[in-house]
Short mmCIF file of C-alpha atoms in Angstrom, two decimals:
data_model
loop_
_atom_site.label_atom_id
_atom_site.label_comp_id
_atom_site.label_asym_id
_atom_site.label_seq_id
_atom_site.Cartn_x
_atom_site.Cartn_y
_atom_site.Cartn_z
CA LEU A 12 -11.90 -9.74 -22.66
CA LEU A 13 -12.61 -7.78 -26.74
CA ASP A 14 -12.47 -4.32 -25.73
CA THR A 15 -13.50 -2.27 -28.56
CA GLY A 16 -12.68 0.97 -26.09
CA ALA A 17 -9.47 0.15 -25.32
CA THR A 18 -6.28 0.73 -27.70
CA GLY A 19 -3.67 -1.68 -26.93
CA VAL A 20 -3.55 -5.01 -26.32
CA MET A 21 -3.38 -6.01 -21.82
CA ILE A 22 -2.56 -9.02 -20.23
CA SER A 23 -2.52 -10.03 -16.88
CA ARG A 24 1.00 -11.35 -15.56
CA SER A 25 0.28 -14.30 -14.91
CA VAL A 26 0.00 -14.87 -18.91
CA ALA A 27 3.05 -12.98 -19.21
CA LYS A 28 5.31 -15.55 -16.78
CA ARG A 29 3.41 -17.79 -18.89
CA LEU A 30 4.66 -16.37 -21.83
CA GLY A 31 8.55 -16.23 -20.60
CA ILE A 32 8.03 -12.49 -20.58
CA ARG A 33 10.74 -11.55 -18.03
CA PRO A 34 10.24 -8.14 -15.83
CA GLU A 35 13.64 -7.15 -16.72
CA ASP A 36 12.28 -6.97 -19.81
CA THR A 37 9.68 -4.66 -20.24
CA THR A 38 9.58 -1.28 -19.69
CA THR A 39 7.11 0.71 -16.54
CA GLY A 40 4.51 2.96 -18.27
CA THR A 41 0.69 4.52 -17.54
CA SER A 42 -2.03 2.65 -19.09
CA ILE A 43 -5.46 4.92 -18.38
CA VAL A 44 -8.75 2.82 -17.50
CA ALA A 45 -12.32 3.32 -17.84
CA ASP A 46 -12.85 5.58 -14.97
CA GLY A 47 -10.06 7.91 -15.27
CA ARG A 48 -7.55 6.78 -13.62
CA HIS A 49 -4.03 6.22 -14.37
CA VAL A 50 -2.78 2.98 -13.55
CA ILE A 51 1.25 1.42 -14.12
CA ASN A 52 1.51 -1.04 -16.35
CA HIS A 53 4.63 -2.90 -17.74
CA ASN A 54 5.56 -2.63 -21.35
CA THR A 55 6.85 -5.33 -24.45
CA GLU A 56 6.61 -6.25 -27.61
CA VAL A 57 6.01 -9.51 -28.78
CA ALA A 58 6.35 -11.03 -31.78
CA PHE A 59 3.27 -11.58 -32.51
CA VAL A 60 -0.53 -12.24 -31.11
CA ALA A 61 -2.47 -14.25 -32.95
CA VAL A 62 -6.72 -14.61 -32.70
CA GLY A 63 -8.40 -17.73 -34.65
CA PRO A 64 -6.97 -16.60 -37.83
CA LYS A 65 -6.05 -13.70 -37.54
CA THR A 66 -2.36 -12.31 -36.70
CA LYS A 67 -0.11 -9.65 -36.16
CA LYS A 68 3.53 -8.92 -35.66
CA PRO A 69 4.83 -7.67 -34.05
CA LEU A 70 3.05 -6.35 -31.27
CA GLN A 71 3.14 -3.76 -28.27
CA ILE A 72 1.88 -4.86 -25.55
CA HIS A 73 1.33 -4.14 -21.86
CA ILE A 74 0.79 -6.34 -18.38
CA MET A 75 -1.29 -5.02 -15.96
CA ASN A 76 -0.41 -5.32 -12.54
CA ARG A 77 -3.44 -5.84 -10.40
CA GLU A 78 -4.38 -9.47 -11.88
CA ASN A 79 -7.84 -8.89 -10.64
CA ASP A 80 -9.55 -6.04 -13.30
CA PHE A 81 -9.47 -8.94 -16.11
CA ASP A 82 -9.12 -12.76 -16.46
CA ASP A 83 -6.28 -13.19 -19.00
CA GLY A 84 -6.03 -10.00 -20.75
CA LEU A 85 -7.83 -7.37 -23.13
CA LEU A 86 -7.88 -7.48 -26.97
CA GLY A 87 -8.19 -3.86 -27.91
CA MET A 88 -7.64 -1.69 -30.90
CA SER A 89 -4.17 -2.28 -31.73
CA PHE A 90 -5.54 -5.65 -32.90
CA LEU A 91 -8.29 -4.94 -34.06
CA ALA A 92 -8.07 -1.85 -36.25
CA ASP A 93 -6.35 -3.93 -38.27
CA PHE A 94 -8.90 -6.46 -39.39
CA PRO A 95 -12.21 -5.81 -40.06
CA HIS A 96 -14.69 -7.76 -38.06
CA MET A 97 -18.17 -7.75 -36.81
CA ILE A 98 -19.18 -9.19 -32.81
CA ASP A 99 -22.21 -11.64 -32.68
CA MET A 100 -23.50 -10.79 -29.37
CA ASN A 101 -26.07 -13.57 -29.93
CA ASN A 102 -22.91 -16.25 -30.49
CA GLN A 103 -20.52 -14.47 -28.10
CA VAL A 104 -17.88 -14.63 -31.17
CA ILE A 105 -16.12 -12.42 -33.47
CA LYS A 106 -16.67 -12.50 -37.46
CA TRP A 107 -13.63 -11.82 -39.38
CA LEU A 108 -14.94 -10.00 -42.58
#
């Protein structure tokens, strides 16, 4: 999920597990979600995050405790801010500038 209103990059617990991120390798923190709630998450630094031709390394990510908030994760501004882009709503793609 692309979320230009999100500060960071968040992934689900199932994605974290597939990536081999162990709970003991994370720190606990909180995030404020769109409706103002504070939710507990786990934080860690990953070697890189790659989206299409763009890669940012290293990058702090957040692992959400609830699986049903989103599918695999969301891509926020901690990644997007470094790469000029536009969102092509008609074709549902990111165009890197």
